[in-house]
mmCIF file with all atom_site columns, C-alpha atoms in Angstrom:
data_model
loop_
_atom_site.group_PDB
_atom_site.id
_atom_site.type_symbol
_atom_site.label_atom_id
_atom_site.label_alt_id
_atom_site.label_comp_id
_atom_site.label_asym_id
_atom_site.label_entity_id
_atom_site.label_seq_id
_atom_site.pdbx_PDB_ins_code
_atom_site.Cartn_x
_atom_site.Cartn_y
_atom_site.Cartn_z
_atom_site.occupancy
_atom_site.B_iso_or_equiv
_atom_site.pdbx_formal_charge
_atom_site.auth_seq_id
_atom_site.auth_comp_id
_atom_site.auth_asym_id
_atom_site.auth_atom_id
_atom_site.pdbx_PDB_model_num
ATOM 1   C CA . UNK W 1 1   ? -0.310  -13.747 8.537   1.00 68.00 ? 932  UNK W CA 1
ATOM 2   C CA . UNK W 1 2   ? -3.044  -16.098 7.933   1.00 76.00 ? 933  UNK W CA 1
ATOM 3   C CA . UNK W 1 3   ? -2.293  -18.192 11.184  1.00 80.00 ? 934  UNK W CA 1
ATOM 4   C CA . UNK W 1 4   ? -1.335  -15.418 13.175  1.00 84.00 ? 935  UNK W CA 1
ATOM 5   C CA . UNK W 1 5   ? -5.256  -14.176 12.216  1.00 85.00 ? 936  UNK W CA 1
ATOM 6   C CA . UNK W 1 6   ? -6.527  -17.961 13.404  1.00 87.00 ? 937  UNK W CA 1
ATOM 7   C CA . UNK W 1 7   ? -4.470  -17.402 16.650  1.00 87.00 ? 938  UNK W CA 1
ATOM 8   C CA . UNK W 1 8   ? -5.947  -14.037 17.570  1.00 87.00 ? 939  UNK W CA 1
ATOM 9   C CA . UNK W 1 9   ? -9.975  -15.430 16.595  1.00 88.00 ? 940  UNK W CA 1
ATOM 10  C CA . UNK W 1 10  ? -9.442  -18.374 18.835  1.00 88.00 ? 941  UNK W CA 1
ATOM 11  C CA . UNK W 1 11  ? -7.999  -15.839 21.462  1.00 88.00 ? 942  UNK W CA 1
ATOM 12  C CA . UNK W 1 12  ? -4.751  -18.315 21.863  1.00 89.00 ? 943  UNK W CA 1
ATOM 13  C CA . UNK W 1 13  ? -2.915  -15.422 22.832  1.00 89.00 ? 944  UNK W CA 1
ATOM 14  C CA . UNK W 1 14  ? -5.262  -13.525 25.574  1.00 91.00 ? 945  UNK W CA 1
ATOM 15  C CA . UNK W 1 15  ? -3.409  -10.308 25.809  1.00 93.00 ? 946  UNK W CA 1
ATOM 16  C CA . UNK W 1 16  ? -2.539  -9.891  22.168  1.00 92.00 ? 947  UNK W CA 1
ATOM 17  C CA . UNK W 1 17  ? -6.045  -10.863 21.496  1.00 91.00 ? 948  UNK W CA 1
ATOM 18  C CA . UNK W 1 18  ? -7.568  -8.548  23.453  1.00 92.00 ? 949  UNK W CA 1
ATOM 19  C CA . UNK W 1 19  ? -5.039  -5.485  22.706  1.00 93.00 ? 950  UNK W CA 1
ATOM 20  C CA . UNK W 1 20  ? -6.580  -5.995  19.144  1.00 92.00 ? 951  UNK W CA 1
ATOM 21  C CA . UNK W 1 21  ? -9.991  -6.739  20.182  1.00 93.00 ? 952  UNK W CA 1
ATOM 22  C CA . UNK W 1 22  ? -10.027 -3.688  22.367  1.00 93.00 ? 953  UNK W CA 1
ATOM 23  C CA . UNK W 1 23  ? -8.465  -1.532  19.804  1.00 91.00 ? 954  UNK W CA 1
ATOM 24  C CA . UNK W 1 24  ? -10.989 -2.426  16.922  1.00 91.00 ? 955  UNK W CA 1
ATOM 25  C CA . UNK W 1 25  ? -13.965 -1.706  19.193  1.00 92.00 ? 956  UNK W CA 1
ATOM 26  C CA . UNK W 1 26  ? -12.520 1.406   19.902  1.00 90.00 ? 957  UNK W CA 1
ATOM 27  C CA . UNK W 1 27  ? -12.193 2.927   16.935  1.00 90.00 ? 958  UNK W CA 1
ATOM 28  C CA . UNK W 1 28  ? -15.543 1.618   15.798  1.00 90.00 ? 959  UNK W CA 1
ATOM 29  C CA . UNK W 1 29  ? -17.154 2.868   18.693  1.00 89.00 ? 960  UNK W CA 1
ATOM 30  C CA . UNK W 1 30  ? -15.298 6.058   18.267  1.00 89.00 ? 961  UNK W CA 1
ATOM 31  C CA . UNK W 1 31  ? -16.541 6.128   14.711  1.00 88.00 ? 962  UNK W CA 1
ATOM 32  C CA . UNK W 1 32  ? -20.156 6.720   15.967  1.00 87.00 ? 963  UNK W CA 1
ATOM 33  C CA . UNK W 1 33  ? -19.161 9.605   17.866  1.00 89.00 ? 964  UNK W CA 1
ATOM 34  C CA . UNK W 1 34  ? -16.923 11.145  15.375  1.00 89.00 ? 965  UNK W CA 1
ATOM 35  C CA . UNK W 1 35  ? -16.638 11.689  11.924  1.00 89.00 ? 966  UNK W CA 1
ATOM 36  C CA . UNK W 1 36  ? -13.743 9.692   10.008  1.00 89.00 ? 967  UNK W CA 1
ATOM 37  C CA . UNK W 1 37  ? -11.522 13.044  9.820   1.00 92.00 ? 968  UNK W CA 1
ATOM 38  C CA . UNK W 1 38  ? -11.745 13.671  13.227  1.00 92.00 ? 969  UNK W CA 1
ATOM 39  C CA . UNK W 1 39  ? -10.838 10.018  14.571  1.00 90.00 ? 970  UNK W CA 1
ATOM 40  C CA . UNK W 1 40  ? -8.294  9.403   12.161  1.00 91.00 ? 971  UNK W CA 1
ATOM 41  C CA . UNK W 1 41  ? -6.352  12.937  13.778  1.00 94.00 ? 972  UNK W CA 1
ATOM 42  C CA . UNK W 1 42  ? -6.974  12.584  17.099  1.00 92.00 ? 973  UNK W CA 1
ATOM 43  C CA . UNK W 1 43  ? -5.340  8.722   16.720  1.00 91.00 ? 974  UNK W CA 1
ATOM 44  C CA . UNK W 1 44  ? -2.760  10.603  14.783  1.00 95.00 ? 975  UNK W CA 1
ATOM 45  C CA . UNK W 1 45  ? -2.443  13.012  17.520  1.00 96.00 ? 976  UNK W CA 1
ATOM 46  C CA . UNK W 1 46  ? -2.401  10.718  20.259  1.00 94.00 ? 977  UNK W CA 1
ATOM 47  C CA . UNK W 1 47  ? 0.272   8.707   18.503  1.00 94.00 ? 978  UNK W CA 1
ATOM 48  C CA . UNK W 1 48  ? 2.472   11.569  17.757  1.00 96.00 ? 979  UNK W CA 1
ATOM 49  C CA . UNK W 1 49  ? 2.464   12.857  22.048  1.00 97.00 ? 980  UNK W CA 1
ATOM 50  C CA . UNK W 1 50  ? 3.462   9.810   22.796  1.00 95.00 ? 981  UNK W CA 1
ATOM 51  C CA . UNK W 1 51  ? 6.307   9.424   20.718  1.00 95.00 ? 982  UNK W CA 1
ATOM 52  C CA . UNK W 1 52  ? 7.346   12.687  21.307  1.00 96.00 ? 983  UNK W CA 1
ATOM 53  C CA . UNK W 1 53  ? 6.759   12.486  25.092  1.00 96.00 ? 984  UNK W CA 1
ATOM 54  C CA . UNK W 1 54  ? 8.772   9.559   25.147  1.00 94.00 ? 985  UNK W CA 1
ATOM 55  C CA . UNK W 1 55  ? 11.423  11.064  22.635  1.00 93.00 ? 986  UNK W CA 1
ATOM 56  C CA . UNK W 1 56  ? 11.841  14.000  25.206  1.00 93.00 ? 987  UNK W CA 1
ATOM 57  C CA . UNK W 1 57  ? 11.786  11.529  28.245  1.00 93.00 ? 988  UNK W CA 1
ATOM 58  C CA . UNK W 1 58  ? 14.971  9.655   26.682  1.00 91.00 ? 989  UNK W CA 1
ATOM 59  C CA . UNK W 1 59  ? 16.875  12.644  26.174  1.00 90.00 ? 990  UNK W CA 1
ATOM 60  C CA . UNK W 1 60  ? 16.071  14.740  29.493  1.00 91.00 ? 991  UNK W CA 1
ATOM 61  C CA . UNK W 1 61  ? 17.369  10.684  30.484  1.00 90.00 ? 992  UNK W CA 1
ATOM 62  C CA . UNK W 1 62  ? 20.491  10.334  28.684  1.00 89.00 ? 993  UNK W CA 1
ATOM 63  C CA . UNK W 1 63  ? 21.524  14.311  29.582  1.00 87.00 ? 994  UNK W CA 1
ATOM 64  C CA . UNK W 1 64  ? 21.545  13.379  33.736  1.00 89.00 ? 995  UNK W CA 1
ATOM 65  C CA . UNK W 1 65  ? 22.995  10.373  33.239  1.00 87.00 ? 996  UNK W CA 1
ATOM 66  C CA . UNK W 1 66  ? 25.296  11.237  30.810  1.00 84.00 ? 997  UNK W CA 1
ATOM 67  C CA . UNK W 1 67  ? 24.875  8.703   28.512  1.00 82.00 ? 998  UNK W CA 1
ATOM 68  C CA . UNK W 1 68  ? 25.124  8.455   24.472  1.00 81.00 ? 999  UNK W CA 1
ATOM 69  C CA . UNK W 1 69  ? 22.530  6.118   23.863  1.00 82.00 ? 1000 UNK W CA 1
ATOM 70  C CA . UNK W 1 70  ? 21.400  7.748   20.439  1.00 83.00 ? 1001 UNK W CA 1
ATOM 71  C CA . UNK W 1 71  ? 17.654  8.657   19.163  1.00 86.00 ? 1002 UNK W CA 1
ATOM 72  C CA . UNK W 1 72  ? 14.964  6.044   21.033  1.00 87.00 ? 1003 UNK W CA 1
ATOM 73  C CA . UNK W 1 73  ? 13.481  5.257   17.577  1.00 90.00 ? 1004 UNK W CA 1
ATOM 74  C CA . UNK W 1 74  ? 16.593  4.973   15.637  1.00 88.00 ? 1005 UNK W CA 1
ATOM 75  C CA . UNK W 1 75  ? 16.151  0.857   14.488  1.00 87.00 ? 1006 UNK W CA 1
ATOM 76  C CA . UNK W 1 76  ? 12.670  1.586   13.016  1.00 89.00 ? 1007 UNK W CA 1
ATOM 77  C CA . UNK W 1 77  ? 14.170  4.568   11.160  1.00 89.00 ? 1008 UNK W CA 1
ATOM 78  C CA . UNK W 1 78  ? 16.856  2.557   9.766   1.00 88.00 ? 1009 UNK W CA 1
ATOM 79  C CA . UNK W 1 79  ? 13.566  0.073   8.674   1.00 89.00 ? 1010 UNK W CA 1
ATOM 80  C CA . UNK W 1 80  ? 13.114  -0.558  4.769   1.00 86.00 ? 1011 UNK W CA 1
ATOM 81  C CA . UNK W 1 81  ? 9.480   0.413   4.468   1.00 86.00 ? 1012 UNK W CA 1
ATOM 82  C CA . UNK W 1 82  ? 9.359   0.431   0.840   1.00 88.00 ? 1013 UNK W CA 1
ATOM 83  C CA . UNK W 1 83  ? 7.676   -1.735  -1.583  1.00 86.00 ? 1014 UNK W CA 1
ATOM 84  C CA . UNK W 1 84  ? 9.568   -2.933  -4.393  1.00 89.00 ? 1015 UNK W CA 1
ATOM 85  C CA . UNK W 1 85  ? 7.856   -3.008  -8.051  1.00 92.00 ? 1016 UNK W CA 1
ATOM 86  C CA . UNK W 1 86  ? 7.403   -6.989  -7.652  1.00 93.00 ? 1017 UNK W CA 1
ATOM 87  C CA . UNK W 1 87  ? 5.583   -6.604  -4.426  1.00 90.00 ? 1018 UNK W CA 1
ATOM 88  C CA . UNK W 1 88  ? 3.250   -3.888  -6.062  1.00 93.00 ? 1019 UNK W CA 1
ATOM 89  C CA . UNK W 1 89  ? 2.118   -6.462  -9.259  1.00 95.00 ? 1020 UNK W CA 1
ATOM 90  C CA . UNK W 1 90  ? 1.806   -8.961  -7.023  1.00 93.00 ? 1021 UNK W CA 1
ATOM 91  C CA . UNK W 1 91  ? -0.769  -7.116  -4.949  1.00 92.00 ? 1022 UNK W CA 1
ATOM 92  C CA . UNK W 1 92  ? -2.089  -5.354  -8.391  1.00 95.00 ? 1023 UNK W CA 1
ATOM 93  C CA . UNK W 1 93  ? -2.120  -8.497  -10.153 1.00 95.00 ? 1024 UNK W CA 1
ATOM 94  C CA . UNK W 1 94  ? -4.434  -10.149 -6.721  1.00 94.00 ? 1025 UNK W CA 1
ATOM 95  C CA . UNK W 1 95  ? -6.593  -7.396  -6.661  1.00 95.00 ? 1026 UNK W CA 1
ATOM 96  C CA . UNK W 1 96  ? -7.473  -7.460  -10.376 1.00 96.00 ? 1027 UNK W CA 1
ATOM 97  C CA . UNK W 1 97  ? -8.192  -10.943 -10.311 1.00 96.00 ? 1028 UNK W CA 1
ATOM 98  C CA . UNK W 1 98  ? -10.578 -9.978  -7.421  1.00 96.00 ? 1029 UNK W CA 1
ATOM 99  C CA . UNK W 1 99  ? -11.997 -7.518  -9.411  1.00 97.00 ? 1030 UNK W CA 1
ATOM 100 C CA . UNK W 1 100 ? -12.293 -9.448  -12.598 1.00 97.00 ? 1031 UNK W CA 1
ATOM 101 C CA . UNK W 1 101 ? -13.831 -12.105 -11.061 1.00 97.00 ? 1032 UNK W CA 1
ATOM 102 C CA . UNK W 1 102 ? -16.365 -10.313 -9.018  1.00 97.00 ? 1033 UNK W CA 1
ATOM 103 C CA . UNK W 1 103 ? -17.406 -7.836  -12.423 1.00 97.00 ? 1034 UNK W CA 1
ATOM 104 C CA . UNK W 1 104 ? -18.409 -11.600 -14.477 1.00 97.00 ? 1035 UNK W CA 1
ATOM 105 C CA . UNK W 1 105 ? -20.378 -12.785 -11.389 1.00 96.00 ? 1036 UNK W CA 1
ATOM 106 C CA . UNK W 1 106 ? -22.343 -9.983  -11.138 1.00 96.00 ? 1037 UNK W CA 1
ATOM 107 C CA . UNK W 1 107 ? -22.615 -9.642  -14.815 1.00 96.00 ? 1038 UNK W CA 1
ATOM 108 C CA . UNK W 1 108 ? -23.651 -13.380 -14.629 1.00 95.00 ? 1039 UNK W CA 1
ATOM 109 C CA . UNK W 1 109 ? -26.246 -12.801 -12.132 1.00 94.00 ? 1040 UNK W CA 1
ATOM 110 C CA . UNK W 1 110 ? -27.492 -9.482  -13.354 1.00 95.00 ? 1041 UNK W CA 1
ATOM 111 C CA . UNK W 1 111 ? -28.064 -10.628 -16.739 1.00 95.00 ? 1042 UNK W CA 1
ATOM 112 C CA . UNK W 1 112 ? -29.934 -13.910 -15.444 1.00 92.00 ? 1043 UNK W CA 1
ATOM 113 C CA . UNK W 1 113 ? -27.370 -16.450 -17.277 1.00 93.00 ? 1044 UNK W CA 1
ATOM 114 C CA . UNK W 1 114 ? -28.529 -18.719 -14.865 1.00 91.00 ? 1045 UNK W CA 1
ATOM 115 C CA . UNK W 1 115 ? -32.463 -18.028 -13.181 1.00 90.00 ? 1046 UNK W CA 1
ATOM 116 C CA . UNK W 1 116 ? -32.210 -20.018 -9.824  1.00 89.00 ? 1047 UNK W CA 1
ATOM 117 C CA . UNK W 1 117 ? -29.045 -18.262 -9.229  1.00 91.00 ? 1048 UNK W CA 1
ATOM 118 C CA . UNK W 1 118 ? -30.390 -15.222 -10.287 1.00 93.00 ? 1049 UNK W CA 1
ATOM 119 C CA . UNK W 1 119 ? -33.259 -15.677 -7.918  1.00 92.00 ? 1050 UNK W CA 1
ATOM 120 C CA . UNK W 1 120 ? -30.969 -16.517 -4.766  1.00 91.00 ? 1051 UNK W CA 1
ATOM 121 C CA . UNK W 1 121 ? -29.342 -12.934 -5.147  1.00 94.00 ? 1052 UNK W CA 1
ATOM 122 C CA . UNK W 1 122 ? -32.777 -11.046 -5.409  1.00 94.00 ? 1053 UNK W CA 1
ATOM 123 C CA . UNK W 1 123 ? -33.589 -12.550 -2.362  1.00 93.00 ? 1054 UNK W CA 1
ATOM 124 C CA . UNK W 1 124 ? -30.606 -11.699 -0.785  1.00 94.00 ? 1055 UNK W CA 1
ATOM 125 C CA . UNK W 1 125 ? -30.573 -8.620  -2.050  1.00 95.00 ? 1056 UNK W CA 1
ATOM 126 C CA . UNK W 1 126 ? -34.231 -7.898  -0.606  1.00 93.00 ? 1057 UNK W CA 1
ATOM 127 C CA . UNK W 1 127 ? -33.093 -8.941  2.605   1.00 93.00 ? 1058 UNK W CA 1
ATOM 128 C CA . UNK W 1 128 ? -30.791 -6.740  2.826   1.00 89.00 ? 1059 UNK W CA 1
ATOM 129 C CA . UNK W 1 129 ? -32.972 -4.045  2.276   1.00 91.00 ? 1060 UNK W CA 1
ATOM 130 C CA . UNK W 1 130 ? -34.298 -5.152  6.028   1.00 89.00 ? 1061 UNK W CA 1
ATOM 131 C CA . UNK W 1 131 ? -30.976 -5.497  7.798   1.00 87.00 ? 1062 UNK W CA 1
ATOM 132 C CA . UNK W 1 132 ? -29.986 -1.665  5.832   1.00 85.00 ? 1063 UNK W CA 1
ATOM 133 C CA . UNK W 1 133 ? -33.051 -0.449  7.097   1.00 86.00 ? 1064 UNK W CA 1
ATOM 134 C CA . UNK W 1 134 ? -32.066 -1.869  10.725  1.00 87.00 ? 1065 UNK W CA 1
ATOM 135 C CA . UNK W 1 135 ? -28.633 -1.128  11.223  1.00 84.00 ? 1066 UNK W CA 1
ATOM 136 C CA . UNK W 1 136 ? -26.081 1.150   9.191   1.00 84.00 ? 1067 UNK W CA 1
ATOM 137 C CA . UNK W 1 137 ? -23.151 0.411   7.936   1.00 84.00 ? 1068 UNK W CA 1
ATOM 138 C CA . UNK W 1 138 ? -20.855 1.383   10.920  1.00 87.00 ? 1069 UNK W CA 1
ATOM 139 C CA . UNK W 1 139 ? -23.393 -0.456  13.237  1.00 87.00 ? 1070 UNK W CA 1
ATOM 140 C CA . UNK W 1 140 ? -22.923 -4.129  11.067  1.00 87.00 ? 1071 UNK W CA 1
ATOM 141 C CA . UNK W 1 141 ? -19.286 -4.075  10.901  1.00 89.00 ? 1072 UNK W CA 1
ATOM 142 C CA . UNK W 1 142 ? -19.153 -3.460  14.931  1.00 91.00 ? 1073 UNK W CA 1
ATOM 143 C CA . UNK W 1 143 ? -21.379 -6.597  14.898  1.00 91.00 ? 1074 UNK W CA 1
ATOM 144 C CA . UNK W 1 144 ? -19.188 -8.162  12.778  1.00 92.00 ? 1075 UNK W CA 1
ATOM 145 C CA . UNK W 1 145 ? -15.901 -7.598  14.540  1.00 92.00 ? 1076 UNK W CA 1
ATOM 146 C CA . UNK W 1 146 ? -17.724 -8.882  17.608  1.00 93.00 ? 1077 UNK W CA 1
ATOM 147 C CA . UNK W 1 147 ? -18.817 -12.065 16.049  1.00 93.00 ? 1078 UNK W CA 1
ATOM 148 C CA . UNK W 1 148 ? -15.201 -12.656 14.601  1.00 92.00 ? 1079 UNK W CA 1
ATOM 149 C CA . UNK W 1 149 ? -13.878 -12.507 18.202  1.00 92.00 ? 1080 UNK W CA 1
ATOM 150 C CA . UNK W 1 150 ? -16.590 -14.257 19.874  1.00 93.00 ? 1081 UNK W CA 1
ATOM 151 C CA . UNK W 1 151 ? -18.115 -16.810 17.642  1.00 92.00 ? 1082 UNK W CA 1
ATOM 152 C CA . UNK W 1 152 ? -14.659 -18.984 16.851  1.00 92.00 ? 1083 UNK W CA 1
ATOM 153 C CA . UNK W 1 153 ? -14.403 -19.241 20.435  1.00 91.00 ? 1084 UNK W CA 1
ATOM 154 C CA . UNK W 1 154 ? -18.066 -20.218 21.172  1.00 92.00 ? 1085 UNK W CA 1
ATOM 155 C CA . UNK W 1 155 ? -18.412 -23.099 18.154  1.00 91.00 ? 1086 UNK W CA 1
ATOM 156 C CA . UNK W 1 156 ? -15.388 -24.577 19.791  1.00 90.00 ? 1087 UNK W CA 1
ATOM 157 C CA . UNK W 1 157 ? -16.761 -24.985 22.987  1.00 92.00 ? 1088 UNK W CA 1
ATOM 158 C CA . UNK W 1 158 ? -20.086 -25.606 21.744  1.00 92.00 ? 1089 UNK W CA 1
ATOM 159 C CA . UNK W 1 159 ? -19.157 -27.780 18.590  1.00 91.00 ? 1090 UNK W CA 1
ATOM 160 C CA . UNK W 1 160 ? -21.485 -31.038 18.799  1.00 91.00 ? 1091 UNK W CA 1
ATOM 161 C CA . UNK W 1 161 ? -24.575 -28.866 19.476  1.00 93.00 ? 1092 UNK W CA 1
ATOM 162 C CA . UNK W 1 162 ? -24.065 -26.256 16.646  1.00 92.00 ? 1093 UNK W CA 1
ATOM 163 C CA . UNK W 1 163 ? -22.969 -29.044 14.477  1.00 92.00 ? 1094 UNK W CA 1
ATOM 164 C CA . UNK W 1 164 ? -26.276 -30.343 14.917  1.00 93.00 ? 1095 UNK W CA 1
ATOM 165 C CA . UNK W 1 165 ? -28.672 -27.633 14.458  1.00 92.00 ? 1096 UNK W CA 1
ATOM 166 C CA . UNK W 1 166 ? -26.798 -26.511 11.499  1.00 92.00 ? 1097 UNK W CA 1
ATOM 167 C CA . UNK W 1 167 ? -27.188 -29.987 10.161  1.00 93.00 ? 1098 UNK W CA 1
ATOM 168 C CA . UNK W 1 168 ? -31.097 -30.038 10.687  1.00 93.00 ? 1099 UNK W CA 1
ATOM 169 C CA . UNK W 1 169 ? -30.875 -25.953 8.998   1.00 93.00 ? 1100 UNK W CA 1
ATOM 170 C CA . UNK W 1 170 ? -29.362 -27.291 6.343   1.00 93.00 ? 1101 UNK W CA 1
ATOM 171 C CA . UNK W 1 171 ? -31.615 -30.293 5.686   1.00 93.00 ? 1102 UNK W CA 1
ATOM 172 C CA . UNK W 1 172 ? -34.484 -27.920 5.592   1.00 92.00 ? 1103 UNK W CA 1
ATOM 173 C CA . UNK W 1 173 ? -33.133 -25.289 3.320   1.00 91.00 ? 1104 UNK W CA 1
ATOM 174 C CA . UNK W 1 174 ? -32.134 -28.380 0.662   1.00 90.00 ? 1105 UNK W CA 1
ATOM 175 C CA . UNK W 1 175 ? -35.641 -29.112 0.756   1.00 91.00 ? 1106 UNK W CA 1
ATOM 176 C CA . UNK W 1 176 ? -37.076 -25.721 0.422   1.00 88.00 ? 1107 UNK W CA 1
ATOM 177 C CA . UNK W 1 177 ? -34.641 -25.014 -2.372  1.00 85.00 ? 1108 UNK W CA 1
ATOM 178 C CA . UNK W 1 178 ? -35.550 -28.278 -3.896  1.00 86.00 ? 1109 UNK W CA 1
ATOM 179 C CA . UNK W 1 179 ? -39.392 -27.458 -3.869  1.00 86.00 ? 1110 UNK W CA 1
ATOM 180 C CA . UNK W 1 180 ? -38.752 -24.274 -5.118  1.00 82.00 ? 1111 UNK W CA 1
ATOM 181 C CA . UNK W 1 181 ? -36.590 -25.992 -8.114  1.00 80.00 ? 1112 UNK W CA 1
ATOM 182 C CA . UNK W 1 182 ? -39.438 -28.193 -8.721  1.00 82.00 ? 1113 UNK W CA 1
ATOM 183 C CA . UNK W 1 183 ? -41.609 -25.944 -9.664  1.00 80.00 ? 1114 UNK W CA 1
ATOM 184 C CA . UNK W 1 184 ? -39.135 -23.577 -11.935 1.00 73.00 ? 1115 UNK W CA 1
ATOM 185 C CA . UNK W 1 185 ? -38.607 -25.542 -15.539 1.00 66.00 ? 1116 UNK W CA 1
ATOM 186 C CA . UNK W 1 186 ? -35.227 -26.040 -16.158 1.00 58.00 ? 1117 UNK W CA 1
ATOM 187 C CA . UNK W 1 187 ? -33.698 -26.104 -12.750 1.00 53.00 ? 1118 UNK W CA 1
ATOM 188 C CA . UNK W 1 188 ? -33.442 -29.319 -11.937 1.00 51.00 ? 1119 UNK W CA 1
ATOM 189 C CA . UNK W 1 189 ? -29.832 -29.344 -13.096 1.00 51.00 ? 1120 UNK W CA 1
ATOM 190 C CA . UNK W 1 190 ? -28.820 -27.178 -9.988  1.00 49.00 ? 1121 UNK W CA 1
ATOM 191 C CA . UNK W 1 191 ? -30.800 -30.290 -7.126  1.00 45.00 ? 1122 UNK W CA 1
ATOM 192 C CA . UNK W 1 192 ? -27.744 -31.138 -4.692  1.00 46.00 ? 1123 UNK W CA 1
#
């Protein structure tokens, strides 16, 4: 799953890539028209014509020419599509450990166990109040399914160059972070 994902970012298959592409800005885009209940029916609706459309076309089909060919959708009826109690605790067992992990950090960083750390997340934290005040929620995931598709591609192409800025970002975030250490007592542990 993990490589098919790589495959579709770095568009290696163009149609399949752009079938999903196409499908994701779709339903985003119909998501600012429409509320949640109505996208998720008419999708549901639209789904169910065709299959039935196509249901009816097969047997109008196999009536003139007299064949027995048997219901159009009969191998993904016959499909196992349940989850057995393994694969459930597996999933369970991921997602609390996601969970678990993500209640200490913010326990960690609410209760300033470590200041400088503390401090990072207040600032990022207060710039998000910005980018919420910009752009809803609906607006910043449409970005972000654009940049999945689009920046992979792009950093590729234009590797040396971004590697380069980057590098020079970097360098002058290390030293802003190190002036700001500098000046908070007992930080100095956290200098990279």
């Amino acid at each position: 799953p993990f490589l098919m994902a790589i495959d579709l970012l770095y568009w290696r298959d163009i149609k399949q890539t752009g079938i999903v592409f196409g499908s994701f800005l779709l339903l985003l885009f119909s998501l600012t028209q429409f509320s949640v209940v109505s996208v998720v029916a008419y999708l549901a609706l639209a789904a169910l014509s065709a299959t039935i459309s196509f249901r009816i076309y097969k047997s109008v089909l196999q009536a003139v020419q007299k064949t027995d060919e048997g219901h159009p959708f009969k191998a993904y009826l016959e499909l196992e599509i349940t989850l057995s109690q393994e694969q459930i605790q597996k999933y369970t067992d991921c997602l609390q450990f996601y969970v678990n992990n993500t209640l200490k950090e913010l326990r960690r960083l609410f209760l300033v166990q470590d200041l400088v750390d503390s401090l990072k997340f207040a600032v990022l934290m207060w710039l998000l109040t910005y980018v919420g005040a910009l752009f809803n929620g609906l607006t910043l995931l449409l970005m972000a399914v654009v940049s999945m598709f689009t920046l992979p591609v792009v950093y590729v192409k234009h590797q040396a160059q971004i590697d380069q800025y980057l590098g020079l970002v970097r360098t002058h975030i290390n030293a802003v972070v190190a002036k700001i250490q500098a000046k908070i007592p007992g930080a100095k542990r956290h200098a990279e």
